[in-house]
Amino acid sequence: EAQVTQNPRYLITVTGKKLTVTCSQNMNHEYMSWYRQDPGLGLRQIYYSMNVEVTDKGDVPEGYKVSRKEKRNFPLILESPSPNQTSLYFCASSLSNRAQETQYFGPGTRLLVL
Amino acid sequence: AQSVAQPEDQVNVAEGNPLTVKCTYSVSGNPYLFWYVQYPNRGLQFLLKYITGDNLVKGSYGFEAEFNKSQTSFHLKKPSALVSDSALYFCAVRADTGRRALTFGSGTRLQVQP
């Protein structure tokens, strides 16, 4: 089954404790992206990657890192989480960066930073 | 900068009645428009998209959307609402220039009453 998977689905942590949220897709997609969803704000892009070893900042990159060492994986790293990073996070992928390509989303990771 | 407005936080409709969820956008260049639906504790599911051509786009689950270039709108419609359509709906736009980020509206909660 074609899908985007994320782990963990739920995470509670404390301020300053490094964490990684994994994202993997099995569709051989080139383009991958991370979004955060906050009430009343919709989804905002954090980082994106157009292919292996090619990543760039989205609209809200502060406090986040990403890497793209393999085509299928795109982990999101919070080096020193803070309470304002409490949010619902989604990973997405599409075949390419062409504007008409549909992005497919993972199930989401709900993060609480105390 | 591109943007999407969903003017209604919530839309209430009776089962069997037609529904409309409104969306207007602002983007430089040609717009590529998408509708996604989010059910509780689930990721975003793709409903439909407008790329070019016919202004009336048909999508999943009986939904359709009408692209209106002069009004910069892309309203989502369904002729007869079902209780199971109750969910959070997001409109999104992607430009064919720049980093081609997907910009989302703030979402509209659709409540279909039996």
mmCIF file of C-alpha atoms in Angstrom:
data_model
loop_
_atom_site.group_PDB
_atom_site.id
_atom_site.type_symbol
_atom_site.label_atom_id
_atom_site.label_comp_id
_atom_site.label_asym_id
_atom_site.label_seq_id
_atom_site.Cartn_x
_atom_site.Cartn_y
_atom_site.Cartn_z
ATOM 1 C CA GLU A 1 0.000 0.000 0.000
ATOM 2 C CA ALA A 2 1.305 3.424 -0.990
ATOM 3 C CA GLN A 3 1.685 5.491 2.133
ATOM 4 C CA VAL A 4 3.552 8.012 4.226
ATOM 5 C CA THR A 5 4.330 6.830 7.736
ATOM 6 C CA GLN A 6 5.385 8.828 10.780
ATOM 7 C CA ASN A 7 6.702 7.786 14.167
ATOM 8 C CA PRO A 8 5.906 8.295 16.909
ATOM 9 C CA ARG A 9 2.254 9.260 16.623
ATOM 10 C CA TYR A 10 2.194 10.838 20.066
ATOM 11 C CA LEU A 11 5.062 12.246 22.066
ATOM 12 C CA ILE A 12 5.349 14.058 25.391
ATOM 13 C CA THR A 13 8.740 15.508 26.237
ATOM 14 C CA VAL A 14 10.375 18.197 28.329
ATOM 15 C CA THR A 15 12.024 21.445 27.301
ATOM 16 C CA GLY A 16 15.523 20.960 25.923
ATOM 17 C CA LYS A 17 15.452 17.197 25.382
ATOM 18 C CA LYS A 18 16.414 16.445 21.784
ATOM 19 C CA LEU A 19 13.923 14.427 19.768
ATOM 20 C CA THR A 20 13.474 13.085 16.257
ATOM 21 C CA VAL A 21 10.241 12.398 14.403
ATOM 22 C CA THR A 22 10.711 9.969 11.554
ATOM 23 C CA CYS A 23 8.950 10.091 8.190
ATOM 24 C CA SER A 24 9.094 7.487 5.483
ATOM 25 C CA GLN A 25 7.356 7.084 2.118
ATOM 26 C CA ASN A 26 7.230 4.050 -0.160
ATOM 27 C CA MET A 27 6.185 5.799 -3.381
ATOM 28 C CA ASN A 28 9.657 6.786 -4.640
ATOM 29 C CA HIS A 29 8.680 10.434 -4.327
ATOM 30 C CA GLU A 30 11.326 13.099 -4.835
ATOM 31 C CA TYR A 31 9.660 15.914 -2.903
ATOM 32 C CA MET A 32 9.074 15.695 0.844
ATOM 33 C CA SER A 33 7.950 18.296 3.313
ATOM 34 C CA TRP A 34 7.168 18.893 6.987
ATOM 35 C CA TYR A 35 4.228 20.972 8.203
ATOM 36 C CA ARG A 36 2.904 21.956 11.583
ATOM 37 C CA GLN A 37 -0.787 22.448 12.243
ATOM 38 C CA ASP A 38 -1.981 24.905 14.867
ATOM 39 C CA PRO A 39 -5.590 25.922 15.600
ATOM 40 C CA GLY A 40 -6.756 28.796 13.444
ATOM 41 C CA LEU A 41 -3.541 28.841 11.433
ATOM 42 C CA GLY A 42 -3.976 25.887 9.114
ATOM 43 C CA LEU A 43 -0.796 24.086 8.124
ATOM 44 C CA ARG A 44 2.511 25.886 7.772
ATOM 45 C CA GLN A 45 5.551 24.486 6.038
ATOM 46 C CA ILE A 46 8.637 23.960 8.206
ATOM 47 C CA TYR A 47 11.183 22.466 5.792
ATOM 48 C CA TYR A 48 11.112 20.766 2.446
ATOM 49 C CA SER A 49 13.378 18.618 0.328
ATOM 50 C CA MET A 50 13.410 18.366 -3.446
ATOM 51 C CA ASN A 51 15.631 15.277 -3.477
ATOM 52 C CA VAL A 52 18.380 13.457 -1.608
ATOM 53 C CA GLU A 53 20.761 15.903 0.095
ATOM 54 C CA VAL A 54 18.673 18.889 -1.069
ATOM 55 C CA THR A 55 16.744 20.621 1.709
ATOM 56 C CA ASP A 56 15.529 24.156 2.296
ATOM 57 C CA LYS A 57 13.594 26.262 4.773
ATOM 58 C CA GLY A 58 9.866 26.730 4.650
ATOM 59 C CA ASP A 59 7.800 29.389 6.387
ATOM 60 C CA VAL A 60 8.557 28.465 10.024
ATOM 61 C CA PRO A 61 11.983 26.735 10.203
ATOM 62 C CA GLU A 62 13.250 28.161 13.515
ATOM 63 C CA GLY A 63 14.073 25.475 16.057
ATOM 64 C CA TYR A 64 13.948 22.600 13.566
ATOM 65 C CA LYS A 65 16.446 20.626 11.504
ATOM 66 C CA VAL A 66 15.975 18.045 8.775
ATOM 67 C CA SER A 67 18.096 15.676 6.739
ATOM 68 C CA ARG A 68 17.554 13.707 3.536
ATOM 69 C CA LYS A 69 20.187 11.001 3.280
ATOM 70 C CA GLU A 70 17.895 8.538 1.554
ATOM 71 C CA LYS A 71 15.051 9.177 -0.844
ATOM 72 C CA ARG A 72 12.406 7.480 1.283
ATOM 73 C CA ASN A 73 13.228 9.082 4.671
ATOM 74 C CA PHE A 74 12.936 12.661 5.870
ATOM 75 C CA PRO A 75 13.341 12.956 9.662
ATOM 76 C CA LEU A 76 12.456 16.108 11.591
ATOM 77 C CA ILE A 77 14.826 16.965 14.425
ATOM 78 C CA LEU A 78 14.152 19.246 17.361
ATOM 79 C CA GLU A 79 17.552 19.852 18.967
ATOM 80 C CA SER A 80 16.191 21.734 21.989
ATOM 81 C CA PRO A 81 12.395 21.640 22.040
ATOM 82 C CA SER A 82 10.452 24.481 23.619
ATOM 83 C CA PRO A 83 6.777 24.700 24.638
ATOM 84 C CA ASN A 84 5.937 26.809 21.567
ATOM 85 C CA GLN A 85 6.762 23.760 19.455
ATOM 86 C CA THR A 86 3.805 21.915 20.934
ATOM 87 C CA SER A 87 1.805 21.160 17.826
ATOM 88 C CA LEU A 88 0.520 18.553 15.382
ATOM 89 C CA TYR A 89 3.144 17.690 12.777
ATOM 90 C CA PHE A 90 2.572 16.251 9.327
ATOM 91 C CA CYS A 91 5.003 14.856 6.820
ATOM 92 C CA ALA A 92 4.027 14.929 3.150
ATOM 93 C CA SER A 93 5.469 13.744 -0.134
ATOM 94 C CA SER A 94 4.828 14.190 -3.852
ATOM 95 C CA LEU A 95 6.304 12.767 -7.011
ATOM 96 C CA SER A 96 8.138 15.983 -7.811
ATOM 97 C CA ASN A 97 8.161 19.666 -7.009
ATOM 98 C CA ARG A 98 5.932 20.512 -9.949
ATOM 99 C CA ALA A 99 3.092 22.676 -8.705
ATOM 100 C CA GLN A 100 0.374 20.384 -10.051
ATOM 101 C CA GLU A 101 1.602 17.360 -8.126
ATOM 102 C CA THR A 102 -0.614 16.182 -5.281
ATOM 103 C CA GLN A 103 1.032 15.979 -1.877
ATOM 104 C CA TYR A 104 0.206 12.926 0.215
ATOM 105 C CA PHE A 105 0.209 13.257 3.972
ATOM 106 C CA GLY A 106 1.200 11.024 6.846
ATOM 107 C CA PRO A 107 -1.113 10.381 9.835
ATOM 108 C CA GLY A 108 0.457 13.116 11.969
ATOM 109 C CA THR A 109 2.527 13.290 15.159
ATOM 110 C CA ARG A 110 1.080 15.082 18.147
ATOM 111 C CA LEU A 111 3.862 16.633 20.221
ATOM 112 C CA LEU A 112 3.571 18.125 23.686
ATOM 113 C CA VAL A 113 6.596 19.948 25.108
ATOM 114 C CA LEU A 114 6.390 20.623 28.848
ATOM 115 C CA ALA B 1 3.301 36.212 -1.117
ATOM 116 C CA GLN B 2 0.558 33.692 -1.653
ATOM 117 C CA SER B 3 -2.364 33.257 0.713
ATOM 118 C CA VAL B 4 -5.635 31.404 1.162
ATOM 119 C CA ALA B 5 -8.723 32.603 3.009
ATOM 120 C CA GLN B 6 -11.472 30.372 4.303
ATOM 121 C CA PRO B 7 -13.920 32.920 5.726
ATOM 122 C CA GLU B 8 -16.077 30.479 7.704
ATOM 123 C CA ASP B 9 -14.722 28.649 10.727
ATOM 124 C CA GLN B 10 -17.733 26.351 10.669
ATOM 125 C CA VAL B 11 -20.490 25.456 8.243
ATOM 126 C CA ASN B 12 -23.640 23.699 9.424
ATOM 127 C CA VAL B 13 -25.918 21.913 6.988
ATOM 128 C CA ALA B 14 -28.693 19.354 7.242
ATOM 129 C CA GLU B 15 -28.193 15.920 5.758
ATOM 130 C CA GLY B 16 -29.452 15.788 2.181
ATOM 131 C CA ASN B 17 -29.019 19.516 1.608
ATOM 132 C CA PRO B 18 -26.368 20.975 -0.682
ATOM 133 C CA LEU B 19 -23.195 22.270 0.938
ATOM 134 C CA THR B 20 -20.657 24.918 0.034
ATOM 135 C CA VAL B 21 -17.320 25.580 1.735
ATOM 136 C CA LYS B 22 -15.769 28.835 0.590
ATOM 137 C CA CYS B 23 -12.178 29.537 -0.397
ATOM 138 C CA THR B 24 -10.457 32.528 -1.958
ATOM 139 C CA TYR B 25 -6.801 32.763 -2.838
ATOM 140 C CA SER B 26 -4.030 35.129 -3.786
ATOM 141 C CA VAL B 27 -0.986 33.991 -5.764
ATOM 142 C CA SER B 28 1.455 35.257 -8.371
ATOM 143 C CA GLY B 29 1.298 33.386 -11.621
ATOM 144 C CA ASN B 30 -0.932 30.450 -12.389
ATOM 145 C CA PRO B 31 -2.669 28.960 -9.348
ATOM 146 C CA TYR B 32 -2.820 25.272 -8.578
ATOM 147 C CA LEU B 33 -5.630 24.729 -6.100
ATOM 148 C CA PHE B 34 -6.324 21.801 -3.801
ATOM 149 C CA TRP B 35 -8.918 20.661 -1.302
ATOM 150 C CA TYR B 36 -8.051 18.299 1.526
ATOM 151 C CA VAL B 37 -10.235 16.784 4.242
ATOM 152 C CA GLN B 38 -9.158 15.843 7.755
ATOM 153 C CA TYR B 39 -11.171 13.413 9.861
ATOM 154 C CA PRO B 40 -10.578 13.267 13.632
ATOM 155 C CA ASN B 41 -7.170 11.816 14.541
ATOM 156 C CA ARG B 42 -6.311 11.281 10.898
ATOM 157 C CA GLY B 43 -3.977 12.847 8.381
ATOM 158 C CA LEU B 44 -5.092 14.978 5.474
ATOM 159 C CA GLN B 45 -6.765 13.205 2.604
ATOM 160 C CA PHE B 46 -6.685 14.635 -0.906
ATOM 161 C CA LEU B 47 -10.131 15.441 -2.352
ATOM 162 C CA LEU B 48 -9.546 17.240 -5.630
ATOM 163 C CA LYS B 49 -7.389 19.759 -7.453
ATOM 164 C CA TYR B 50 -7.540 22.348 -10.185
ATOM 165 C CA ILE B 51 -4.617 22.567 -12.570
ATOM 166 C CA THR B 52 -5.996 23.953 -15.795
ATOM 167 C CA GLY B 53 -8.906 23.482 -18.171
ATOM 168 C CA ASP B 54 -12.482 22.917 -17.058
ATOM 169 C CA ASN B 55 -13.449 25.260 -14.217
ATOM 170 C CA LEU B 56 -15.597 22.585 -12.560
ATOM 171 C CA VAL B 57 -13.455 19.915 -10.965
ATOM 172 C CA LYS B 58 -14.885 16.638 -9.695
ATOM 173 C CA GLY B 59 -13.244 14.757 -6.872
ATOM 174 C CA SER B 60 -13.642 12.004 -4.320
ATOM 175 C CA TYR B 61 -16.809 11.188 -2.343
ATOM 176 C CA GLY B 62 -19.084 13.232 -4.650
ATOM 177 C CA PHE B 63 -17.353 16.538 -3.995
ATOM 178 C CA GLU B 64 -16.701 19.124 -6.676
ATOM 179 C CA ALA B 65 -15.172 22.573 -6.775
ATOM 180 C CA GLU B 66 -15.592 25.531 -9.061
ATOM 181 C CA PHE B 67 -12.607 27.624 -10.072
ATOM 182 C CA ASN B 68 -13.453 31.282 -10.690
ATOM 183 C CA LYS B 69 -10.459 33.260 -11.908
ATOM 184 C CA SER B 70 -12.094 36.698 -11.803
ATOM 185 C CA GLN B 71 -13.206 36.216 -8.199
ATOM 186 C CA THR B 72 -10.060 34.266 -7.257
ATOM 187 C CA SER B 73 -12.247 31.645 -5.634
ATOM 188 C CA PHE B 74 -12.302 27.866 -5.453
ATOM 189 C CA HIS B 75 -15.417 26.905 -3.483
ATOM 190 C CA LEU B 76 -16.018 23.283 -2.536
ATOM 191 C CA LYS B 77 -19.504 21.912 -3.166
ATOM 192 C CA LYS B 78 -21.574 18.789 -2.809
ATOM 193 C CA PRO B 79 -25.178 18.411 -4.010
ATOM 194 C CA SER B 80 -26.360 16.308 -1.069
ATOM 195 C CA ALA B 81 -24.505 16.250 2.256
ATOM 196 C CA LEU B 82 -23.996 13.124 4.352
ATOM 197 C CA VAL B 83 -23.442 12.944 8.112
ATOM 198 C CA SER B 84 -20.162 11.171 7.308
ATOM 199 C CA ASP B 85 -18.958 14.316 5.487
ATOM 200 C CA SER B 86 -18.546 16.037 8.864
ATOM 201 C CA ALA B 87 -14.844 16.890 9.083
ATOM 202 C CA LEU B 88 -12.307 19.688 8.783
ATOM 203 C CA TYR B 89 -11.733 20.940 5.234
ATOM 204 C CA PHE B 90 -8.641 22.748 4.009
ATOM 205 C CA CYS B 91 -8.156 24.715 0.832
ATOM 206 C CA ALA B 92 -4.577 25.137 -0.415
ATOM 207 C CA VAL B 93 -2.786 26.910 -3.241
ATOM 208 C CA ARG B 94 0.558 26.309 -4.881
ATOM 209 C CA ALA B 95 2.259 28.671 -7.318
ATOM 210 C CA ASP B 96 4.242 27.485 -10.304
ATOM 211 C CA THR B 97 7.181 29.730 -9.389
ATOM 212 C CA GLY B 98 9.573 30.020 -6.481
ATOM 213 C CA ARG B 99 9.801 27.220 -3.920
ATOM 214 C CA ARG B 100 6.315 26.088 -4.820
ATOM 215 C CA ALA B 101 5.207 25.713 -1.212
ATOM 216 C CA LEU B 102 1.683 24.562 -0.542
ATOM 217 C CA THR B 103 -0.101 27.355 1.368
ATOM 218 C CA PHE B 104 -3.141 26.328 3.383
ATOM 219 C CA GLY B 105 -6.183 28.187 4.607
ATOM 220 C CA SER B 106 -7.103 28.031 8.284
ATOM 221 C CA GLY B 107 -9.687 25.320 7.708
ATOM 222 C CA THR B 108 -13.496 25.094 7.843
ATOM 223 C CA ARG B 109 -15.272 22.630 10.067
ATOM 224 C CA LEU B 110 -18.257 21.094 8.317
ATOM 225 C CA GLN B 111 -21.013 19.786 10.564
ATOM 226 C CA VAL B 112 -23.778 17.808 8.873
ATOM 227 C CA GLN B 113 -26.812 17.268 11.071
ATOM 228 C CA PRO B 114 -28.992 14.177 10.645
#
